[in-house]
Structures are given as C-alpha cells and as structure tokens.
Short mmCIF file of C-alpha atoms in Angstrom, two decimals:
data_model
loop_
_atom_site.label_atom_id
_atom_site.label_comp_id
_atom_site.label_asym_id
_atom_site.label_seq_id
_atom_site.Cartn_x
_atom_site.Cartn_y
_atom_site.Cartn_z
CA MET A 540 153.92 64.96 82.99
CA ASN A 541 150.65 65.59 80.75
CA ARG A 542 151.07 68.06 78.73
CA LEU A 543 148.52 70.87 78.32
CA LYS A 544 145.92 70.61 75.83
CA LEU A 545 145.76 74.05 74.49
CA GLY A 546 143.29 75.20 72.53
CA VAL A 547 144.22 78.79 70.38
CA PHE A 548 141.16 80.66 69.03
CA GLY A 549 141.75 83.78 67.39
CA SER A 550 139.06 86.02 66.06
CA ALA A 551 138.36 89.98 66.15
CA PHE A 552 135.64 89.31 68.44
CA ASP A 553 133.69 92.47 67.40
CA PRO A 554 131.47 91.93 69.41
CA PRO A 555 132.09 88.08 70.72
CA THR A 556 128.46 86.57 70.02
CA LEU A 557 126.72 83.12 71.03
CA GLY A 558 128.45 81.92 68.18
CA HIS A 559 132.27 82.22 69.22
CA GLY A 560 130.62 80.78 72.26
CA ASP A 561 129.22 77.37 70.48
CA VAL A 562 132.43 77.38 68.88
CA ILE A 563 134.07 77.70 72.16
CA ALA A 564 131.59 74.60 73.48
CA GLN A 565 132.38 72.14 71.12
CA ALA A 566 136.49 72.39 71.06
CA ALA A 567 136.15 72.53 75.25
CA GLN A 568 135.65 68.82 75.14
CA PHE A 569 138.97 68.03 73.50
CA HIS A 570 141.21 70.93 75.12
CA ASP A 571 142.15 71.34 78.70
CA HIS A 572 142.67 75.19 78.23
CA ILE A 573 141.40 77.55 75.84
CA LEU A 574 142.97 80.89 74.87
CA LEU A 575 140.82 83.58 73.46
CA VAL A 576 143.47 86.21 71.00
CA PRO A 577 141.36 89.01 69.57
CA SER A 578 143.36 90.46 66.39
CA ALA A 579 145.21 93.61 67.13
CA SER A 580 145.76 93.92 63.34
CA HIS A 581 143.35 92.12 61.28
CA ALA A 582 145.13 90.45 58.12
CA PHE A 583 142.15 91.10 55.86
CA ASP A 584 142.39 94.88 56.42
CA LYS A 585 139.05 94.65 58.66
CA LYS A 586 138.48 97.76 60.73
CA PRO A 587 137.30 96.39 64.00
CA LEU A 588 137.00 98.28 67.48
CA PRO A 589 139.78 99.55 69.14
CA PHE A 590 141.64 96.56 70.64
CA ASP A 591 141.17 97.18 74.33
CA THR A 592 137.30 98.07 73.55
CA ARG A 593 137.07 94.32 72.20
CA LEU A 594 139.46 92.72 74.86
CA SER A 595 137.29 94.35 77.82
CA MET A 596 134.02 93.05 75.55
CA LEU A 597 135.64 89.99 75.62
CA ASN A 598 136.69 89.80 79.25
CA ALA A 599 132.82 90.21 79.69
CA PHE A 600 132.01 87.78 77.85
CA ILE A 601 134.17 85.01 79.14
CA VAL A 602 131.94 85.44 82.72
CA ASP A 603 128.77 84.70 80.63
CA ILE A 604 130.52 81.09 79.10
CA SER A 605 130.03 78.21 81.41
CA ILE A 606 132.23 75.17 80.03
CA ASP A 607 134.20 72.24 81.01
CA CYS A 608 137.48 73.60 80.55
CA SER A 609 139.62 76.92 81.59
CA LEU A 610 139.64 80.38 79.31
CA THR A 611 141.85 82.91 79.39
CA VAL A 612 141.43 86.25 77.34
CA SER A 613 144.91 86.92 76.16
CA ALA A 614 146.32 90.55 74.52
CA ILE A 615 149.52 88.77 73.15
CA GLU A 616 148.81 89.58 69.66
CA ALA A 617 149.30 93.45 70.86
CA ASP A 618 152.44 92.91 72.17
CA MET A 619 153.26 91.00 68.87
CA LEU A 620 152.01 94.29 66.96
CA ALA A 621 153.93 96.64 69.34
CA ALA A 622 157.41 95.13 68.75
CA HIS A 623 156.59 94.30 64.82
CA PRO A 624 154.30 97.62 64.16
CA ASP A 625 154.69 97.31 60.52
CA LYS A 626 153.19 93.87 59.79
CA PRO A 627 150.08 92.10 60.59
CA VAL A 628 149.87 89.34 63.20
CA TYR A 629 149.48 86.40 61.21
CA THR A 630 147.59 82.99 63.14
CA TYR A 631 150.81 81.47 62.11
CA ASP A 632 153.04 83.69 64.12
CA LEU A 633 151.40 83.39 66.70
CA LEU A 634 150.97 80.04 67.24
CA SER A 635 154.95 79.79 66.42
CA THR A 636 155.27 82.55 69.13
CA LEU A 637 152.62 80.16 71.54
CA GLU A 638 154.94 77.10 70.81
CA THR A 639 158.17 79.09 71.82
CA HIS A 640 156.23 80.22 75.03
CA TYR A 641 155.09 77.28 76.40
CA GLN A 642 158.27 75.64 75.32
CA GLY A 643 157.33 72.25 75.15
CA THR A 644 154.93 71.72 78.20
CA ALA A 645 151.33 71.86 75.78
CA ASP A 646 150.15 70.48 72.89
CA ILE A 647 148.49 73.36 70.63
CA SER A 648 145.81 72.89 68.56
CA PHE A 649 144.43 76.48 66.07
CA ILE A 650 140.87 76.10 66.86
CA ARG A 651 138.74 78.04 64.01
CA GLY A 652 134.55 78.53 63.21
CA PRO A 653 133.17 77.09 60.06
CA ASP A 654 133.79 80.84 58.32
CA ASN A 655 137.47 80.04 58.38
CA ALA A 656 137.43 76.96 57.50
CA ASP A 657 135.76 77.30 53.98
CA THR A 658 138.75 76.36 51.60
CA GLN A 659 138.38 80.21 49.64
CA THR A 660 139.01 81.83 53.26
CA TRP A 661 141.33 79.36 54.78
CA SER A 662 143.60 79.62 51.25
CA ARG A 663 144.13 83.43 52.61
CA PHE A 664 145.46 82.39 55.96
CA PHE A 665 149.43 83.30 55.61
CA LYS A 666 151.43 79.63 55.68
CA HIS A 667 147.87 78.00 56.34
CA ARG A 668 149.87 74.70 54.60
CA GLU A 669 152.14 75.61 57.54
CA ILE A 670 150.15 75.41 60.19
CA GLU A 671 148.20 72.53 59.09
CA LYS A 672 151.63 70.18 58.96
CA GLN A 673 152.47 71.80 62.31
CA TRP A 674 149.84 72.10 64.79
CA ARG A 675 146.41 70.43 65.08
CA ILE A 676 143.03 72.16 64.08
CA PHE A 677 139.95 71.82 65.17
CA THR A 678 137.22 73.31 63.24
CA ALA A 679 133.65 73.49 64.72
CA SER A 680 130.51 72.68 62.86
CA GLU A 681 128.17 75.00 62.03
CA ARG A 682 125.73 74.86 64.73
CA LEU A 683 124.53 78.65 65.24
CA ASN A 684 124.58 80.91 62.03
CA VAL A 685 125.67 83.35 64.19
CA ARG A 686 128.33 86.70 62.83
CA SER A 687 129.86 89.24 64.37
CA SER A 688 129.13 91.37 61.42
CA GLN A 689 125.25 90.35 61.74
CA VAL A 690 125.06 91.77 64.84
CA ARG A 691 126.78 95.07 63.26
CA LYS A 692 124.83 95.67 60.61
CA LEU A 693 121.42 94.87 62.71
CA LEU A 694 122.63 97.36 65.49
CA LYS A 695 123.68 100.54 62.49
CA SER A 696 120.86 100.06 60.85
CA ASN A 697 118.76 101.15 64.20
CA THR A 698 115.15 100.83 62.32
CA GLY A 699 113.96 99.87 65.46
CA SER A 700 113.48 98.12 68.74
CA GLN A 701 112.45 94.99 66.69
CA THR A 702 116.04 95.12 65.17
CA ASP A 703 117.83 95.48 68.15
CA GLN A 704 115.99 92.88 69.98
CA HIS A 705 117.35 90.36 67.10
CA ALA A 706 121.01 91.77 67.56
CA MET A 707 120.95 91.57 71.26
CA SER A 708 119.87 87.90 71.31
CA MET A 709 122.84 86.88 69.31
CA LEU A 710 125.02 87.98 72.66
CA THR A 711 125.63 87.10 75.88
CA PRO A 712 123.95 89.36 78.62
CA SER A 713 127.48 90.35 79.77
CA VAL A 714 127.92 91.44 76.14
CA LYS A 715 124.66 93.31 75.93
CA SER A 716 125.57 95.73 78.76
CA PHE A 717 128.48 96.04 77.69
CA ILE A 718 127.42 97.91 74.37
CA ILE A 719 124.62 99.55 75.53
CA ASP A 720 126.78 100.86 78.31
CA HIS A 721 129.33 102.07 76.13
CA HIS A 722 127.04 103.11 72.86
CA LEU A 723 128.49 100.79 70.36
CA TYR A 724 127.89 99.90 66.70
CA GLN A 725 124.93 102.68 66.66
CA SER A 726 124.50 105.06 63.85
CA GLY A 727 127.56 107.93 64.14
CA ASN A 728 129.52 105.07 66.11
CA PRO A 729 131.85 103.22 65.92
#
C-alpha cells in the first residue's frame, strides 16, 4: 500500500491570498493531499480575525483553487486549543498530532512560504530543529509578493477605490466576495 503524501500548510489565513494559492500550487506537485490549517492561537502573538471567520474564508478560498492534488481545510488547531487553552498551538505539536492521527499511513511534510523560511523567522518556531529532523519541509519560492498584511493594510486605509482594487487583486473571487459581504478589514471593523 502506498503511503499518502500529505502536505500540511498552516497560516493565519487572514485573509487567504493569491500568495497562499501560489504556495499551494508549488506544493501540489509533490503531494497527494494538502491540509490547510488556520492557526487557532498564533504563537507570535498576532491578533487575526476570529477563527470561525477565517475558517469560512478559507473554505471559500479553496473553491477557487484548481490544482493537481486534493485540498481540505482543517479546524484541528481549534480542537487542540480547546484541549489546552492555556498555550498556543505550535507547528511541532500540530505535526505530532497529525502523525498520531495518520498512524503511519501518510508521509507528512510541512509546507512553508518563503516568509517563514527566512532564518530569523524560522528560528522563532518552537522546536524548529526537531521539525527539520522529524518531517520533510517543502519551502515555496517567492513567485508572488503578496501578503495578507498588505491586503489588510490597503483595505483598512480605505483611501479610495484604486486602493481597494489593488487589495482585491491579491485575492480569489470567492474571498473578495466574502470580505465585501462581511465588511471585513474596513476602517472601524476587524
């Protein structure tokens, strides 16, 4: 029996962007399935939109993604946080939990974008050396310089329709609609 080549891509996904889509597209050629895992409690003290909002946005996002492997959005970090609400959910803990869940039926690799591959950022990951030893790491190349923080900043500045158009050009159609329908990232809103 062939083992599933499972890629795990964790992020705040606040919001999911074309940059995330490019990372997924690069990783797809090396995986049978990619699990998209929004962070439930960010280890670097970021304060993203509520988990359920980001989970819904991510489900809208995958409708627009067309790649050669299957994708699933997972709320596993919320379950892990509920079990241990006093600590963040670290990547190491997530991968360990998934390793137990798949019980030897999957080769698990961690998918990271070029921003997290930066030495200074990567060294801040809890047990980053152990992650390197225990799991494969797929690092995407910087082909699209699109960050969620850029989108949030442009939409919050709300300086005019040209700014909004630029921000929206970094998103998939379903995520654009979700943001508009829920009035997200506007001045005075989360």
